[in-house]
mmCIF file of C-alpha atoms in Angstrom:
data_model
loop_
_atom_site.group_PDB
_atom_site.id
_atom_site.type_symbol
_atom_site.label_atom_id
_atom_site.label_comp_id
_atom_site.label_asym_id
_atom_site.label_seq_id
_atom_site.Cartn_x
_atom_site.Cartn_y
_atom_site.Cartn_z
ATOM 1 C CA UNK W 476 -9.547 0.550 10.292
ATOM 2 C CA UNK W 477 -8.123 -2.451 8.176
ATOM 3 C CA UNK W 478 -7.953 -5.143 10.805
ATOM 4 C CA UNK W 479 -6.934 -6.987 8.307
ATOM 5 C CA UNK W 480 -3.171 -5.285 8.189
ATOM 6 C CA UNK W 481 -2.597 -6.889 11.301
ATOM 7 C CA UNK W 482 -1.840 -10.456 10.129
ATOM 8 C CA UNK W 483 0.057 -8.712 7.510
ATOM 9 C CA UNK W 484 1.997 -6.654 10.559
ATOM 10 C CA UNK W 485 2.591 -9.767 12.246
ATOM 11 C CA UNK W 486 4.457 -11.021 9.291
ATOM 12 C CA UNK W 487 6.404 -8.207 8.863
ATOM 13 C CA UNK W 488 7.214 -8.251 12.346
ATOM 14 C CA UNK W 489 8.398 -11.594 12.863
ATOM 15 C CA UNK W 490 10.953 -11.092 9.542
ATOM 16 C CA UNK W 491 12.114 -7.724 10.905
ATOM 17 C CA UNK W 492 13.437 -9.397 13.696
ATOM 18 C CA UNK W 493 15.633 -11.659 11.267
ATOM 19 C CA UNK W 494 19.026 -10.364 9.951
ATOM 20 C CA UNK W 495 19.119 -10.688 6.287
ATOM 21 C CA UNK W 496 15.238 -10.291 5.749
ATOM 22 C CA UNK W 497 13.878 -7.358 4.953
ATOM 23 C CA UNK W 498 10.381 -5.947 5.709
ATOM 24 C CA UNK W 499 10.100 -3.651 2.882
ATOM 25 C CA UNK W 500 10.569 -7.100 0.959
ATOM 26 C CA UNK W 501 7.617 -8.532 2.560
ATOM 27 C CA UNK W 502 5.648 -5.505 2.499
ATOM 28 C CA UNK W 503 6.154 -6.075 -1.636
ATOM 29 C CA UNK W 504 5.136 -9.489 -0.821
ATOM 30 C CA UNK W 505 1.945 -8.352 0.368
ATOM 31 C CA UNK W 506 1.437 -6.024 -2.500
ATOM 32 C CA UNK W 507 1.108 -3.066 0.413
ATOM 33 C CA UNK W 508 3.915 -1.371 -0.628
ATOM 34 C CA UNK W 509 2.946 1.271 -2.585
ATOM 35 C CA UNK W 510 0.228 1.822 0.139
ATOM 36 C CA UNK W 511 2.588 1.554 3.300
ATOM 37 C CA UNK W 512 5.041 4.374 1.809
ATOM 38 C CA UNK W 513 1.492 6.616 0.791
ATOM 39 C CA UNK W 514 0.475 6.568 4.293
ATOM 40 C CA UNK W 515 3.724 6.967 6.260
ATOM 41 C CA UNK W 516 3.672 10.449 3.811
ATOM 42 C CA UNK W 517 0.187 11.139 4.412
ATOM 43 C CA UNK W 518 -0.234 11.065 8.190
ATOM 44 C CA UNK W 519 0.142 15.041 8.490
ATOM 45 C CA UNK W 520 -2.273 15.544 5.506
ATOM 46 C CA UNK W 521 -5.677 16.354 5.819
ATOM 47 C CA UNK W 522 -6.190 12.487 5.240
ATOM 48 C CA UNK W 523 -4.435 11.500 8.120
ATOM 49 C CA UNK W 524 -7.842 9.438 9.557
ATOM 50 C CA UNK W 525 -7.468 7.279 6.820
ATOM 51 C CA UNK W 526 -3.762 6.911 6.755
ATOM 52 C CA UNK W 527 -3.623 5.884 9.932
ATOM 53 C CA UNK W 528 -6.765 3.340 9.814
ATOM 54 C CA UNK W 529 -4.105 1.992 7.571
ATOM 55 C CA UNK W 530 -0.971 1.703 9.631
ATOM 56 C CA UNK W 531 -2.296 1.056 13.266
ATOM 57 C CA UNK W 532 -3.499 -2.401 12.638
ATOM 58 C CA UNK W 533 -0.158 -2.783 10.336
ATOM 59 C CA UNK W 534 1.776 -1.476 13.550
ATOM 60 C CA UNK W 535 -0.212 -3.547 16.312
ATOM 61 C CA UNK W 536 0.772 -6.418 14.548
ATOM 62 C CA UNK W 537 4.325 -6.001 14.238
ATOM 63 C CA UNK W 538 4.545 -4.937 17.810
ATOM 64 C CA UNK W 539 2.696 -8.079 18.629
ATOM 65 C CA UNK W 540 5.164 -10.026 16.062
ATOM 66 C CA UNK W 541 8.251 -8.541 17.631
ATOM 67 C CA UNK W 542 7.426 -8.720 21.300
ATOM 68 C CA UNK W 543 5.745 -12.611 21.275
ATOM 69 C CA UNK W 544 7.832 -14.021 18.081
ATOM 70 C CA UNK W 545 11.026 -12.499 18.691
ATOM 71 C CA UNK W 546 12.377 -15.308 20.790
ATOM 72 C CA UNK W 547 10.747 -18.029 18.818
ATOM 73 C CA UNK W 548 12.681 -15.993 15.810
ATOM 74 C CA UNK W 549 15.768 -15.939 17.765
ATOM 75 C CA UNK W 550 15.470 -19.942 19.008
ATOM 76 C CA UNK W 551 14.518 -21.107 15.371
ATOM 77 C CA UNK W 552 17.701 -18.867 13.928
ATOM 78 C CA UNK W 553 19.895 -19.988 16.325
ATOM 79 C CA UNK W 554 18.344 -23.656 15.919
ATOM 80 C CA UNK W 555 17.352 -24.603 12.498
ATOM 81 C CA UNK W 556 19.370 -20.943 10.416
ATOM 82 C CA UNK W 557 19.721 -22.827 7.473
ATOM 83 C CA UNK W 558 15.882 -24.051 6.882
ATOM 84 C CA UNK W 559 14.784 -20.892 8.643
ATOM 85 C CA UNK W 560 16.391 -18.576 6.145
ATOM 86 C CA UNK W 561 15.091 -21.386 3.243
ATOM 87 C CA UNK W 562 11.798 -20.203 4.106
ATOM 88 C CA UNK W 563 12.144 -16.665 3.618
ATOM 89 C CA UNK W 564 14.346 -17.741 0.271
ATOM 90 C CA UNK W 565 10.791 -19.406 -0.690
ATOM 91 C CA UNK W 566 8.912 -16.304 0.189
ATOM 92 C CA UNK W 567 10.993 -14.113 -2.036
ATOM 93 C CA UNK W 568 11.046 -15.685 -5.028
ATOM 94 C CA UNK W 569 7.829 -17.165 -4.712
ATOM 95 C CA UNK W 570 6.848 -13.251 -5.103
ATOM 96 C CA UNK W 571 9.288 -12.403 -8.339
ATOM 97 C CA UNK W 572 6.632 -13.399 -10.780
ATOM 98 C CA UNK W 573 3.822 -11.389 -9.129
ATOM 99 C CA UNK W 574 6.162 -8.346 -9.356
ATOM 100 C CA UNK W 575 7.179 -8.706 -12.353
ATOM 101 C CA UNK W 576 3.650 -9.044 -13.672
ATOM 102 C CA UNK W 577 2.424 -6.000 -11.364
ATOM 103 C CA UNK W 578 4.961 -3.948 -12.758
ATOM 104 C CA UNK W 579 4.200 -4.665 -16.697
ATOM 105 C CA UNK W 580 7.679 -5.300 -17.507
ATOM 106 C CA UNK W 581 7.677 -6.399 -21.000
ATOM 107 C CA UNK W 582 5.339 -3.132 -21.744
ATOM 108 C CA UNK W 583 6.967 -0.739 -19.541
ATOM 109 C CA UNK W 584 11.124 -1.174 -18.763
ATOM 110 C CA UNK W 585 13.558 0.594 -20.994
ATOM 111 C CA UNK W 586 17.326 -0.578 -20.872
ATOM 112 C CA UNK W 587 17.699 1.852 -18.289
ATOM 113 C CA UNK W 588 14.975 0.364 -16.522
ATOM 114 C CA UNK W 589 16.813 -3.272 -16.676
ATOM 115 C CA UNK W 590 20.064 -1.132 -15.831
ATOM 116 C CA UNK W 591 18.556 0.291 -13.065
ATOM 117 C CA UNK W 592 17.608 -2.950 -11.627
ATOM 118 C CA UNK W 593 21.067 -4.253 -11.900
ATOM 119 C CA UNK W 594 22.269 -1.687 -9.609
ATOM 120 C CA UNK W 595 19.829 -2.612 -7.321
ATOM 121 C CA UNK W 596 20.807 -6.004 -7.077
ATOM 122 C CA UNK W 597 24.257 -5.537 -6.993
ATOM 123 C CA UNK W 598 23.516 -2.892 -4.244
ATOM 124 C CA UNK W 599 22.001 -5.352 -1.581
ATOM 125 C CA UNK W 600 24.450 -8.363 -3.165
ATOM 126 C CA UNK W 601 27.356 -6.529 -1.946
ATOM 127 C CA UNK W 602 25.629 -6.715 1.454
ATOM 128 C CA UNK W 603 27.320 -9.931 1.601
ATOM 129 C CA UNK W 604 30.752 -8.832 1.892
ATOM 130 C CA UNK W 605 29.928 -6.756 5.078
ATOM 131 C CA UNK W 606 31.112 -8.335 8.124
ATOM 132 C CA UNK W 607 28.819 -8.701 11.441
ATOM 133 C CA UNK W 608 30.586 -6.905 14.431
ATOM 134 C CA UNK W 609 30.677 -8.671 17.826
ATOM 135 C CA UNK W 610 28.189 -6.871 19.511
ATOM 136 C CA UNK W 611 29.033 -4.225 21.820
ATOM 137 C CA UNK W 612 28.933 -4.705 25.623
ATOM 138 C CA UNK W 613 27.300 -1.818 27.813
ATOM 139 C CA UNK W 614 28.117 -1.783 31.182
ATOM 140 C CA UNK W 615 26.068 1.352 31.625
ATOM 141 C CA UNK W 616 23.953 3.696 29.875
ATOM 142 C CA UNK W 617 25.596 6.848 29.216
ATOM 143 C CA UNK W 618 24.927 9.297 26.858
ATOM 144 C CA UNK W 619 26.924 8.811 23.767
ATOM 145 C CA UNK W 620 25.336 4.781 23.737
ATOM 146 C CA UNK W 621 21.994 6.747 24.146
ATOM 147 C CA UNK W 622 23.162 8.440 20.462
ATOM 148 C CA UNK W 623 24.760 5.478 19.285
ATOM 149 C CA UNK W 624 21.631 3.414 19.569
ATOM 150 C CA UNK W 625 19.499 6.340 18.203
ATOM 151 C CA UNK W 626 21.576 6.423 14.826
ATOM 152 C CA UNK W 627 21.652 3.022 14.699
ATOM 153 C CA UNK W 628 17.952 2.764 14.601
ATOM 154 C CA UNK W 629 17.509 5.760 12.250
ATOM 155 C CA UNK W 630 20.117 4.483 10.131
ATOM 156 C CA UNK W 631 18.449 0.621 10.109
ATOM 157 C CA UNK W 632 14.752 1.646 9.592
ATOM 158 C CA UNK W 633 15.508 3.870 7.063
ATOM 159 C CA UNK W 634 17.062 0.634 5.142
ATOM 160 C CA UNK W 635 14.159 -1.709 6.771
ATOM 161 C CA UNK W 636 11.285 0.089 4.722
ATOM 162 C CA UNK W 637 13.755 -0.703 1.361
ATOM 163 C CA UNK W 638 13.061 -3.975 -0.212
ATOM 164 C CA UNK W 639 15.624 -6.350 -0.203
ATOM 165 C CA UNK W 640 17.654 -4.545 2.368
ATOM 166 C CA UNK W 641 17.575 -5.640 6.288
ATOM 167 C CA UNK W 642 17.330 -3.123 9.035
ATOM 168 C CA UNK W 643 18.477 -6.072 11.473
ATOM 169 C CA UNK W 644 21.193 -6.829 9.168
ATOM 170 C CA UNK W 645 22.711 -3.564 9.401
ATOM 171 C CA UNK W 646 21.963 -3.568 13.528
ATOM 172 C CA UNK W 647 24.363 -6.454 13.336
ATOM 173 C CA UNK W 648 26.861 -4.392 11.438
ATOM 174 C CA UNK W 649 26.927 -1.898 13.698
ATOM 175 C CA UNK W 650 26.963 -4.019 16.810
ATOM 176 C CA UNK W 651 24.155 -3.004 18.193
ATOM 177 C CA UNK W 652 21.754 -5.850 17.544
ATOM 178 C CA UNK W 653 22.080 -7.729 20.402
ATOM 179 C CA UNK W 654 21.656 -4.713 22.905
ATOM 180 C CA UNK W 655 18.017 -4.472 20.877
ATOM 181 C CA UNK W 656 16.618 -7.283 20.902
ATOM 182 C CA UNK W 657 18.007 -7.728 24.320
ATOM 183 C CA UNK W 658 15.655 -4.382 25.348
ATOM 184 C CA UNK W 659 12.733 -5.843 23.642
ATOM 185 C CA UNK W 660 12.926 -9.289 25.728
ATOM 186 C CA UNK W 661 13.929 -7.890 28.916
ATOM 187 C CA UNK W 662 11.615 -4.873 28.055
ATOM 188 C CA UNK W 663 13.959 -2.357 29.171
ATOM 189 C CA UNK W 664 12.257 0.694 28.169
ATOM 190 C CA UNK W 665 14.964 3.935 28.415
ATOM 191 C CA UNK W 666 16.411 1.497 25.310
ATOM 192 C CA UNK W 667 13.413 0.860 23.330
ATOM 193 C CA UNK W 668 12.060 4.360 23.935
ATOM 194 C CA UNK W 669 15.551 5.516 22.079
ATOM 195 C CA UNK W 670 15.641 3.011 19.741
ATOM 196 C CA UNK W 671 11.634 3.843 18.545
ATOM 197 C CA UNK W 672 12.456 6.927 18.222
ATOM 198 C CA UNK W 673 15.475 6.862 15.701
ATOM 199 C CA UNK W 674 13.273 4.035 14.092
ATOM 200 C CA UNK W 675 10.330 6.457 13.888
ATOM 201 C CA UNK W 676 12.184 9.278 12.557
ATOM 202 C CA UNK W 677 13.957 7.184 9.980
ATOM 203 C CA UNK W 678 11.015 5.723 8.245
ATOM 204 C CA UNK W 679 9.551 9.083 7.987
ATOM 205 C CA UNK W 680 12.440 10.318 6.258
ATOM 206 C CA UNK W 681 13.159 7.673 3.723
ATOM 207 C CA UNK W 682 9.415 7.050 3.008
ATOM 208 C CA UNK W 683 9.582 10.577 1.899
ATOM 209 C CA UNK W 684 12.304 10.257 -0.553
ATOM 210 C CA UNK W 685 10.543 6.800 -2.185
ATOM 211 C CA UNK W 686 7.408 8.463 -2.370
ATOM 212 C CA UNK W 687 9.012 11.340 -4.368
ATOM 213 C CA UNK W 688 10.538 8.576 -6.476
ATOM 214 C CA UNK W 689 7.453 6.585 -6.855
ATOM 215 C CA UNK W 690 5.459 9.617 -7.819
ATOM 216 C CA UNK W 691 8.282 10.959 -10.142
ATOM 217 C CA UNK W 692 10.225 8.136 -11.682
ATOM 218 C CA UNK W 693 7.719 4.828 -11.209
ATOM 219 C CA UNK W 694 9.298 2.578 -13.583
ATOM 220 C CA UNK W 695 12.520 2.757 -12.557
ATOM 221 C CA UNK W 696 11.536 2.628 -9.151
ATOM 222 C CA UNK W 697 10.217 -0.003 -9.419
ATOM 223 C CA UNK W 698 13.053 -1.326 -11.374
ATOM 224 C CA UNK W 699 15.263 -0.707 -8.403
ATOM 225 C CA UNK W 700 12.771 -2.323 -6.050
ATOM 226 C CA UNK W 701 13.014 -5.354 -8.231
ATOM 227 C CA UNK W 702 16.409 -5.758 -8.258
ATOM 228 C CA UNK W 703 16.628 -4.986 -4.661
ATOM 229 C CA UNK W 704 14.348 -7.774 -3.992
ATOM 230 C CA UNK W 705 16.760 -9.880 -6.515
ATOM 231 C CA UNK W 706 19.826 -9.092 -4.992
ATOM 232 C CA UNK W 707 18.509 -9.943 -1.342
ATOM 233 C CA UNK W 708 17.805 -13.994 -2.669
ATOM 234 C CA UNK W 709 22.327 -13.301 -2.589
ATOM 235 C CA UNK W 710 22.065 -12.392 0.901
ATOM 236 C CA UNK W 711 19.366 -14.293 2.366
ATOM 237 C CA UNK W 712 21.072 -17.741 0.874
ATOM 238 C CA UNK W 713 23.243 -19.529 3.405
ATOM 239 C CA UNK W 714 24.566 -21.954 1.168
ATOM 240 C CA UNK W 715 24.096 -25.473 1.530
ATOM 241 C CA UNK W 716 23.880 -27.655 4.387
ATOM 242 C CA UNK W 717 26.681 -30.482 5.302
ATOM 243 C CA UNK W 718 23.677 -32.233 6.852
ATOM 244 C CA UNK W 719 21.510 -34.544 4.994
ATOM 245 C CA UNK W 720 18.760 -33.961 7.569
ATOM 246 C CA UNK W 721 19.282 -30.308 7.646
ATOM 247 C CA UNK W 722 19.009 -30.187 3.711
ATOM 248 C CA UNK W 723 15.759 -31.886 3.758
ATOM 249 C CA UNK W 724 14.144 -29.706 6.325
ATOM 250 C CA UNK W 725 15.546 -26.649 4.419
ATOM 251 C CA UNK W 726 14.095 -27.806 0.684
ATOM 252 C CA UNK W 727 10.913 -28.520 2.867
ATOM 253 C CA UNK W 728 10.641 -25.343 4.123
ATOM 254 C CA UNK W 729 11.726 -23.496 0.924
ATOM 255 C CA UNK W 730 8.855 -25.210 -0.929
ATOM 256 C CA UNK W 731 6.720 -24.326 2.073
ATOM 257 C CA UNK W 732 7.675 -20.838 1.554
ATOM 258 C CA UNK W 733 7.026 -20.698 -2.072
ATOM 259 C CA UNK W 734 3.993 -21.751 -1.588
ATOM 260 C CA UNK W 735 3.314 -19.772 0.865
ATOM 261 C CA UNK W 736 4.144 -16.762 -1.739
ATOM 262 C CA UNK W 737 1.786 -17.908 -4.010
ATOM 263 C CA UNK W 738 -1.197 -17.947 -1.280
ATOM 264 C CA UNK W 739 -0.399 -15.048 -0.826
ATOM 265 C CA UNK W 740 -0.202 -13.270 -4.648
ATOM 266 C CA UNK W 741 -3.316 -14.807 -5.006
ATOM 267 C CA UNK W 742 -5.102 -13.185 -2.125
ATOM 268 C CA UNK W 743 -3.555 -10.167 -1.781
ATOM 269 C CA UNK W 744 -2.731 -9.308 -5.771
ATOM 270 C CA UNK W 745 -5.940 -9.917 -6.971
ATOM 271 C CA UNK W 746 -7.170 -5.839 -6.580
ATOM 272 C CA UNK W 747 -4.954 -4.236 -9.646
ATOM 273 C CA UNK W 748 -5.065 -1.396 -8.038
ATOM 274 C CA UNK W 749 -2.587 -2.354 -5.466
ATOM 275 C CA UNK W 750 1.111 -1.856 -6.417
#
């Protein structure tokens, strides 16, 4: 087991639970990315001991993350958005230069590599021209909110595990995210047990099509990761504060995130071998 995935599940956790930050983005962060997508695929390979001695710590500490940080998530974005968000801004960047230097891009993009890398950013930039839907109100649980909910989750996890793109983000879109994280505070388990499972199914499925990618077409994978990552600093930004206060605390807690980055790439980047 690698105990140690469990701080790095409780980070990914707590930004899942963030609209607008994505924890494929912080999985790159953590330079695990490669890794995560290798062992979602190989957990019905003859490897699947070691697979999941990889993901169980990973998933006990974003269940932990989720269940415990959730409504300290929820009070600090309802709170303090703008320096909350400034944080993860921090975070992202703070990571550019370790993935630009992980992926050798002097040495190994083309023009269609940097093309491909546009797209991604413009991809997850246009993100920002989707509107949030109120969210929906259930008075009680009947079967086409069961399938609602279900495609909802399948739909948002299989954007979570993409860089750049959030899977709570596109809850919000649908409507659905406050009937979620609603289940997860109150614990209402016919919900979460619907929800998991569309979440479940979803990362399975699109893990599958970015392994075949990463095994297949690395560089410009990886271009599109980047720019994915890129295009998310669009999103993530809330602009600037009105408050002079408010500013403060945000530039405080975007340095604080950079810096947290760069503990980080130096812990966690300093095996080659990882992405």
């Amino acid at each position: 087991m690698e105990w140690k995935n469990i701080y790095r599940g409780l980070i990914m956790g707590a930004s899942d639970v963030i609209p607008g930050v994505s924890g494929g983005t912080i999985a790159v962060l953590l330079g695990i990315y490669d890794r995560l997508i290798a062992a979602i695929n190989g957990i019905f390979s003859k490897d699947w001991k070691k697979h999941f001695g990889f993901l169980i710590p990973l998933g006990i500490g974003m269940g932990t993350a989720v269940l415990l940080l959730s409504r300290i998530i929820e009070w600090l974005f309802e709170h303090y958005p703008d320096p909350t968000k400034f944080f993860f801004l921090g975070l992202i960047i703070g990571i550019l230069p370790y993935l630009f230097r992980q992926a050798d891009v002097k040495l190994n993009f083309k023009v269609n590599h940097y093309i491909s890398l546009l797209v991604g950013a413009v991809a997850v930039g246009s993100m920002l021209f989707l509107k949030e839907r109120e969210g929906i109100i259930i008075e009680e649980m009947t079967l086409p909110i069961y399938l609602l909910l279900f495609f909802s989750a399948f739909i948002a996890s299989a954007a979570m595990i993409l860089p750049g793109i959030s899977g709570s983000f596109i809850l919000l879109v649908i409507g659905v995210y406050p009937v979620v994280i609603g289940a997860i505070s109150n614990l209402q388990l016919d919900i979460l047990a619907v929800v998991g499972i569309g979440i479940v199914i979803g990362i399975l499925t699109m893990s599958k099509i970015i392994n075949y990618f990463l095994e297949h077409y690395r560089n410009a994978t990886f271009a599109i990761i980047i720019g994915l990552v890129i295009g998310s600093i669009f999103v993530v930004f809330p602009g600037w504060p009105s408050s002079t206060s408010i500013v403060l605390l945000s530039v405080a807690s975007f340095a604080i995130g950079l810096f947290v980055a760069y503990i980080l790439g130096k812990v966690e980047y300093t095996d080659e071998s990882k992405l």
